[in-house]
mmCIF file with all atom_site columns, C-alpha atoms and ligand atoms in Angstrom:
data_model
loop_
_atom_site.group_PDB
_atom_site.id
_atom_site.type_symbol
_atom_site.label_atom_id
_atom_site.label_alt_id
_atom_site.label_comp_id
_atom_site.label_asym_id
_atom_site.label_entity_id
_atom_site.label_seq_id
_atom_site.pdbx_PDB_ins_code
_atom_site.Cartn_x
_atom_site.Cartn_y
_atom_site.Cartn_z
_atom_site.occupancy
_atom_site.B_iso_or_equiv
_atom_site.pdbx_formal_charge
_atom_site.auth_seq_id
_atom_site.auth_comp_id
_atom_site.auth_asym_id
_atom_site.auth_atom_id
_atom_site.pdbx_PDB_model_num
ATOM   1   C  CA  . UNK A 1 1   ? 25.782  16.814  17.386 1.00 0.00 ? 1   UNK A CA  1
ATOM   2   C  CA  . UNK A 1 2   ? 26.126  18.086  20.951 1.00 0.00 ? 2   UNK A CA  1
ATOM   3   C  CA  . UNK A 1 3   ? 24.336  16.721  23.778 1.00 0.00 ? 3   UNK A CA  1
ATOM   4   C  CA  . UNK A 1 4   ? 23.737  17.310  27.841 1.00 0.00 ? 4   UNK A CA  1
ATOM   5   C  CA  . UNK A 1 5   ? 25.903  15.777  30.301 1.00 0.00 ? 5   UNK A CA  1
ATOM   6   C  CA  . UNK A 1 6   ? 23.936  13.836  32.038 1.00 0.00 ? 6   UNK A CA  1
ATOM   7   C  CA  . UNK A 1 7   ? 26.426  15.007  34.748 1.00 0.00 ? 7   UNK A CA  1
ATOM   8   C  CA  . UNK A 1 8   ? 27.151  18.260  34.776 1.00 0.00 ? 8   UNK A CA  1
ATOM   9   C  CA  . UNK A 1 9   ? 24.597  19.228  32.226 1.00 0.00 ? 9   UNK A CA  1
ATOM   10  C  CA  . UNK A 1 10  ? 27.268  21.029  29.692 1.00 0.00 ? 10  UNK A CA  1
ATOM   11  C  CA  . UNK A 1 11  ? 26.865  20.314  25.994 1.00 0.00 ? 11  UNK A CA  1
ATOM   12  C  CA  . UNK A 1 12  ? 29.214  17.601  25.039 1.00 0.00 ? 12  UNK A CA  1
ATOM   13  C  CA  . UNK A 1 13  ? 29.703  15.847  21.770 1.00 0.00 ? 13  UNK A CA  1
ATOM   14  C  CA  . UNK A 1 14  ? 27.978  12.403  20.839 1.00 0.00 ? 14  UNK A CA  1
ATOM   15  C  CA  . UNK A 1 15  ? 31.432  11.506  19.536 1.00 0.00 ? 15  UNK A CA  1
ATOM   16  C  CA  . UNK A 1 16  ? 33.294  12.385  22.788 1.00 0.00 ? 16  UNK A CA  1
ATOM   17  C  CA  . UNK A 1 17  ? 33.630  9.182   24.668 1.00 0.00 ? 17  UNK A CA  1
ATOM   18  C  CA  . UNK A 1 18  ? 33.733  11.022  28.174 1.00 0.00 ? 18  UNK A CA  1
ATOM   19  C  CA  . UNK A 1 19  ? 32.466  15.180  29.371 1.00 0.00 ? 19  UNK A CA  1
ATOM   20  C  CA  . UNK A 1 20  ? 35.451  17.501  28.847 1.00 0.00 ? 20  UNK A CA  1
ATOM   21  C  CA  . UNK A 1 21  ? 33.965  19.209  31.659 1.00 0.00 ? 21  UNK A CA  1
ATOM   22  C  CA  . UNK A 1 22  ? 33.511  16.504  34.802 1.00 0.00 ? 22  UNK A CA  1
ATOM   23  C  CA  . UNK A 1 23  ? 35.022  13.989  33.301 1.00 0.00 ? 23  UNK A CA  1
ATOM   24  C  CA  . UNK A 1 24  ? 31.890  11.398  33.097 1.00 0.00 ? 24  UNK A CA  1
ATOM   25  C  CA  . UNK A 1 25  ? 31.875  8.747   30.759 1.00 0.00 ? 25  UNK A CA  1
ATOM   26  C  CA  . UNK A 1 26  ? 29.265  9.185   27.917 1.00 0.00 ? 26  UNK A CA  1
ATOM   27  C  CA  . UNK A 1 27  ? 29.485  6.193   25.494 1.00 0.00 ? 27  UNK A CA  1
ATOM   28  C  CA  . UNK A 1 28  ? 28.087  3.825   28.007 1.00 0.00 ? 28  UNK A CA  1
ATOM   29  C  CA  . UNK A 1 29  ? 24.909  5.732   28.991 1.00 0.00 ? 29  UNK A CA  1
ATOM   30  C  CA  . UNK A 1 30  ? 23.577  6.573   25.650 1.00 0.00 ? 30  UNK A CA  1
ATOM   31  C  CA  . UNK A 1 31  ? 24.373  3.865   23.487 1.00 0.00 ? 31  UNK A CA  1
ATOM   32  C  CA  . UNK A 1 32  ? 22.552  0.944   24.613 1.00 0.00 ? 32  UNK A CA  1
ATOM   33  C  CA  . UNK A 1 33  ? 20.093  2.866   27.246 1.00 0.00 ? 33  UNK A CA  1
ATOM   34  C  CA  . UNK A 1 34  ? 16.979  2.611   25.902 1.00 0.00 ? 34  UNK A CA  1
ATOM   35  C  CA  . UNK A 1 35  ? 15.067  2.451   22.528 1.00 0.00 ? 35  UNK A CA  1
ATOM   36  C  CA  . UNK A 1 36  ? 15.617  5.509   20.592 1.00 0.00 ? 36  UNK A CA  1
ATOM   37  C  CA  . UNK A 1 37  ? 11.984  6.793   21.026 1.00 0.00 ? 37  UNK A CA  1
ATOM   38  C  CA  . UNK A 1 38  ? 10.202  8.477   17.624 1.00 0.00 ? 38  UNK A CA  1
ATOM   39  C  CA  . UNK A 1 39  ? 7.435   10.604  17.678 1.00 0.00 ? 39  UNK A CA  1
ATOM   40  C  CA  . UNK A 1 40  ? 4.509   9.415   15.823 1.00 0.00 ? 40  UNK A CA  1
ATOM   41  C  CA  . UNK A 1 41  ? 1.769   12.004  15.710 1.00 0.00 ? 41  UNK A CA  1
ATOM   42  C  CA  . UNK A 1 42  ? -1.440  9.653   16.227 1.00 0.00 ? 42  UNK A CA  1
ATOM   43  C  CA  . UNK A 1 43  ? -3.888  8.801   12.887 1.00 0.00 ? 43  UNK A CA  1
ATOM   44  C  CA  . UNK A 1 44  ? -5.854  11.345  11.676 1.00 0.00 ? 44  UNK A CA  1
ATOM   45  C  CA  . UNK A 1 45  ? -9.493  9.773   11.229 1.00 0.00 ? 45  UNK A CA  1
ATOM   46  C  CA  . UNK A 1 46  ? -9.813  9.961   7.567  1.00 0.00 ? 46  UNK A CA  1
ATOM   47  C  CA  . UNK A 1 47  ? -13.557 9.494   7.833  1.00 0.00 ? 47  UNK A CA  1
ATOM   48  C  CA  . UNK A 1 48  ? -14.166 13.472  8.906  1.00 0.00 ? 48  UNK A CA  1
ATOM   49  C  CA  . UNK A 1 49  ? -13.053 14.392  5.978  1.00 0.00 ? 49  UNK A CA  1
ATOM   50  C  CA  . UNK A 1 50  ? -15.390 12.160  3.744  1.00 0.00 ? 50  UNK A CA  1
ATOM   51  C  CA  . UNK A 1 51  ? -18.494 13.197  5.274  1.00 0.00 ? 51  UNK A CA  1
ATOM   52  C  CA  . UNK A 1 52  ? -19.510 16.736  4.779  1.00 0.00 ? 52  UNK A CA  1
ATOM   53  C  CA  . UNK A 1 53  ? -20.449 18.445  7.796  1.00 0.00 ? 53  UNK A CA  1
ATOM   54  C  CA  . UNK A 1 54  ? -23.586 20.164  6.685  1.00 0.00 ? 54  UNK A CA  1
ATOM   55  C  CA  . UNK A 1 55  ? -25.806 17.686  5.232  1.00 0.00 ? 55  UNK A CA  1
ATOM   56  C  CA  . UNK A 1 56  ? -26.728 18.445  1.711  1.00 0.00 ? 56  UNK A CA  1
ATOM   57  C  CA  . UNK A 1 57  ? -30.123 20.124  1.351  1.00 0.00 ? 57  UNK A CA  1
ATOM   58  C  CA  . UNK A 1 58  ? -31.292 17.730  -1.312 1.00 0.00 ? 58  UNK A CA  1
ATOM   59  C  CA  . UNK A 1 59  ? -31.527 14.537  1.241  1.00 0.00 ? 59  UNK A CA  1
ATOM   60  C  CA  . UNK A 1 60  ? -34.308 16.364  3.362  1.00 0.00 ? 60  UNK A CA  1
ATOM   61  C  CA  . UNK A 1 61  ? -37.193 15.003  1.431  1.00 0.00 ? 61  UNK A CA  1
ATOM   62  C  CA  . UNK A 1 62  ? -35.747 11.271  1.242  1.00 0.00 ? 62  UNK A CA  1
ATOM   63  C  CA  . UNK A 1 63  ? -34.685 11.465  4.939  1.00 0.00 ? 63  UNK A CA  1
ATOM   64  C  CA  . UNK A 1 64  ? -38.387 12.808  5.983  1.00 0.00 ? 64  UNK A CA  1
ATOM   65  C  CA  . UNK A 1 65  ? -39.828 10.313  4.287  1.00 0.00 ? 65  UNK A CA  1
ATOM   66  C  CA  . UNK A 1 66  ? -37.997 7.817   5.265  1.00 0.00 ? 66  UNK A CA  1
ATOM   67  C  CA  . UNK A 1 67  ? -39.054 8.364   8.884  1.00 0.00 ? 67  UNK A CA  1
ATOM   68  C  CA  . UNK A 1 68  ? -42.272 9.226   7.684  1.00 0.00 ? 68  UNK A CA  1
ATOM   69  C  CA  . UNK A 1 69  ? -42.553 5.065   6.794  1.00 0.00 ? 69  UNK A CA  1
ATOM   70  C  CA  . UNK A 1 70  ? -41.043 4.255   9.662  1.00 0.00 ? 70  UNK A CA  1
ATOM   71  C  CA  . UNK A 1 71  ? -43.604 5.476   12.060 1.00 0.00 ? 71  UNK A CA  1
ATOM   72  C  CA  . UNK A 1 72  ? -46.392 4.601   9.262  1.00 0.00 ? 72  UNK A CA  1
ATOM   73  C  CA  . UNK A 1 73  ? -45.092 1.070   9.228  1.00 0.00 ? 73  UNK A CA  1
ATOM   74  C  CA  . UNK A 1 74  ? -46.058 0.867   13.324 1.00 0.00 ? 74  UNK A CA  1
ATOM   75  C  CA  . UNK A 1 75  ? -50.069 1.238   12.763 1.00 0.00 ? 75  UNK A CA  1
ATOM   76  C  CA  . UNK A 1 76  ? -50.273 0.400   8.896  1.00 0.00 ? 76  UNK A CA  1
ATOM   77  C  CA  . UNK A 1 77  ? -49.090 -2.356  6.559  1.00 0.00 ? 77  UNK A CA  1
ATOM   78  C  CA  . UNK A 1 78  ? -45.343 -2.820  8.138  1.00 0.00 ? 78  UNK A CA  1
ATOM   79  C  CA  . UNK A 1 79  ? -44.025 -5.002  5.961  1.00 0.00 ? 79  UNK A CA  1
ATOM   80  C  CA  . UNK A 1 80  ? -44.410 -2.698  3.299  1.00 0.00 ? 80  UNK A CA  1
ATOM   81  C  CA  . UNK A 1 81  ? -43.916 0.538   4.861  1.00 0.00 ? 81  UNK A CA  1
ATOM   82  C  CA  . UNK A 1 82  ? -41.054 -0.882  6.977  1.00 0.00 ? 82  UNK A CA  1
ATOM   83  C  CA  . UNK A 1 83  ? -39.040 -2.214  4.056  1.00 0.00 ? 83  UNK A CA  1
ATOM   84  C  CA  . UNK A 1 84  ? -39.502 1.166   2.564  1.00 0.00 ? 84  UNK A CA  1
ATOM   85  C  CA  . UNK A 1 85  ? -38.360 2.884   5.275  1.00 0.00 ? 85  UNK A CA  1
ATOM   86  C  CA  . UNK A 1 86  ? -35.522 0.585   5.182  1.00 0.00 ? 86  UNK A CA  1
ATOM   87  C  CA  . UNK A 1 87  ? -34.784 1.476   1.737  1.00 0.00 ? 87  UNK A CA  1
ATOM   88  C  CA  . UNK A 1 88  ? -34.662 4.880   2.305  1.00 0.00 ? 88  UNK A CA  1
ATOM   89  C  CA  . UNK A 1 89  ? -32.671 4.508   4.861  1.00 0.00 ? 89  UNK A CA  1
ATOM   90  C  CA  . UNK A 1 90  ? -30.193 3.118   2.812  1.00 0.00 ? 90  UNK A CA  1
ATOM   91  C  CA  . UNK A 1 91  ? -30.271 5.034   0.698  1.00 0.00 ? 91  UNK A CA  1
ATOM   92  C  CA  . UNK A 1 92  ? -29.579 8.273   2.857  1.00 0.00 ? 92  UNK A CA  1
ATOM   93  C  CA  . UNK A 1 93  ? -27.001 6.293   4.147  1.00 0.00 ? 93  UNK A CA  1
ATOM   94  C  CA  . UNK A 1 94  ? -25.501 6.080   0.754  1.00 0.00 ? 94  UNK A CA  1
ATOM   95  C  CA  . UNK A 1 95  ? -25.470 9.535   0.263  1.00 0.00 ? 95  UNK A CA  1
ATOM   96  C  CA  . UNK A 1 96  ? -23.261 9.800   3.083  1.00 0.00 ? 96  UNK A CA  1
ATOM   97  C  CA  . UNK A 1 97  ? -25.976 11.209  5.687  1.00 0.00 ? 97  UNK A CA  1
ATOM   98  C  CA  . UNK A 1 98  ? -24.736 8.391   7.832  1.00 0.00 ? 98  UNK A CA  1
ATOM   99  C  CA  . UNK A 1 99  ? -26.075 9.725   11.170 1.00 0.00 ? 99  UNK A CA  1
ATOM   100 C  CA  . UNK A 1 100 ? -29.957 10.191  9.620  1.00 0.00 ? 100 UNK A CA  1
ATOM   101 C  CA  . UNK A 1 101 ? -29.297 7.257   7.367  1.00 0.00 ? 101 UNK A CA  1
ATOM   102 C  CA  . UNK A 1 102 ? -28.586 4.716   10.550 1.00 0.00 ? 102 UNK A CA  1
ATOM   103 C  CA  . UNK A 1 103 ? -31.384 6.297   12.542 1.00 0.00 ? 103 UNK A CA  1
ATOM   104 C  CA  . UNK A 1 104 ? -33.981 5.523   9.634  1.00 0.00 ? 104 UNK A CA  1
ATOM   105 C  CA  . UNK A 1 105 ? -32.704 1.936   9.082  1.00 0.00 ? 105 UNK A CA  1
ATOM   106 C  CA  . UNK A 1 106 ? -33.257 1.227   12.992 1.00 0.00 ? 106 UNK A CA  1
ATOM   107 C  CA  . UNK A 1 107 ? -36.604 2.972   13.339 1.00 0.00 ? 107 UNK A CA  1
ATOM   108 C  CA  . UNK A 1 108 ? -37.887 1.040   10.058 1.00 0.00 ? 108 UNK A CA  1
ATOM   109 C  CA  . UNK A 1 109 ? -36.804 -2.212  11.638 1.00 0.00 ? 109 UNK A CA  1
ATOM   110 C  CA  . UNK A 1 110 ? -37.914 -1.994  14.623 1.00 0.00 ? 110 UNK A CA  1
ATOM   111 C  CA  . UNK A 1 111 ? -41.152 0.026   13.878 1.00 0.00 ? 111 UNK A CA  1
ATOM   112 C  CA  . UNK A 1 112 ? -41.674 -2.616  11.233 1.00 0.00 ? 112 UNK A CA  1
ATOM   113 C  CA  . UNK A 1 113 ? -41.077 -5.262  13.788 1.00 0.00 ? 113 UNK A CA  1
ATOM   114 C  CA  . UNK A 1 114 ? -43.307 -4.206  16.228 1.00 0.00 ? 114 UNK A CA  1
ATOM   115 C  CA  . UNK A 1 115 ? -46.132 -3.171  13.750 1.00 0.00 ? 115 UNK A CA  1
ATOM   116 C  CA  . UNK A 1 116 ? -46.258 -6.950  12.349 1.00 0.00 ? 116 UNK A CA  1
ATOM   117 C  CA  . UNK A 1 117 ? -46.687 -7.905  16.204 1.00 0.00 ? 117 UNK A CA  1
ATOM   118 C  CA  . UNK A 1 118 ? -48.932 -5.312  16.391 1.00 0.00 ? 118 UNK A CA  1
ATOM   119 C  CA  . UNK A 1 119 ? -50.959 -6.744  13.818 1.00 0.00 ? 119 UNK A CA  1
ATOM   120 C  CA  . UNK A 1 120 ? -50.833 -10.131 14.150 1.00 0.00 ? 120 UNK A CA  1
ATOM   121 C  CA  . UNK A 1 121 ? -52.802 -9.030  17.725 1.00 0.00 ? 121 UNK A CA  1
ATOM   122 C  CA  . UNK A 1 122 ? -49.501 -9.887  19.869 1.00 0.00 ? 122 UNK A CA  1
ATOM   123 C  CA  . UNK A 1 123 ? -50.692 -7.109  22.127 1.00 0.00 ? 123 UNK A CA  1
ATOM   124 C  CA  . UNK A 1 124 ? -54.249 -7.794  22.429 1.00 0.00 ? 124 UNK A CA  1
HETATM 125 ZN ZN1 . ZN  B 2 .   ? 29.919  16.806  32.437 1.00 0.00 ? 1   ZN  B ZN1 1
#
């Protein structure tokens, strides 16, 4: 294996213990410089390739309905139109719509928060 004088910037061998060509001493420098470095390419996040990129077609109806009892569940019965909401929120998560999926769970919570505070006359 040949590498640059450090020197005179000639190749050299690793096994020659000094540059044929100025004379420097080479052992020294690279054996106990630093660390030899490796290049580790950084993770690829597995995750992109799980999730499909297009959302499949099928989900639509669960996902609109699903935010559909969300907003219900603000002016009408939220503890059962919340938890459904919930549910299908879930559910669209589990079908790997994740982005959809967390936005329904959230909306049905909170809507379904605020509509038993709502009700209960909190804000009257
Ligand atoms: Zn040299």
């Amino acid at each position: 294996m040949l590498v640059k004088c450090p020197e005179c910037g000639n190749s050299v061998s690793t096994l020659a213990a000094s540059c044929p060509h100025c004379g420097a001493p080479l052992s020294v420098t690279e054996s106990d410089t630093s660390a030899p470095k490796y290049h580790v390419p950084p993770p690829r996040p597995a995750a992109t390739s799980a999730v499909p990129l297009q959302p499949p077609t099928g989900n639509k109806g669960i996902i609109a309905a699903g935010y559909i009892c969300a907003f219900i569940s603000l002016l009408l019965f939220p503890p059962g139109f919340g938890i459904a909401g919930l549910a299908l929120g879930i559910i669209v998560l589990t079908k790997g719509n994740t982005g959809h999926g967390i936005a329904i769970t959230v909306l049905s919570v909170t809507c379904g928060f605020f509509g038993v505070l709502w009700g209960s006359g909190a804000f009257s």
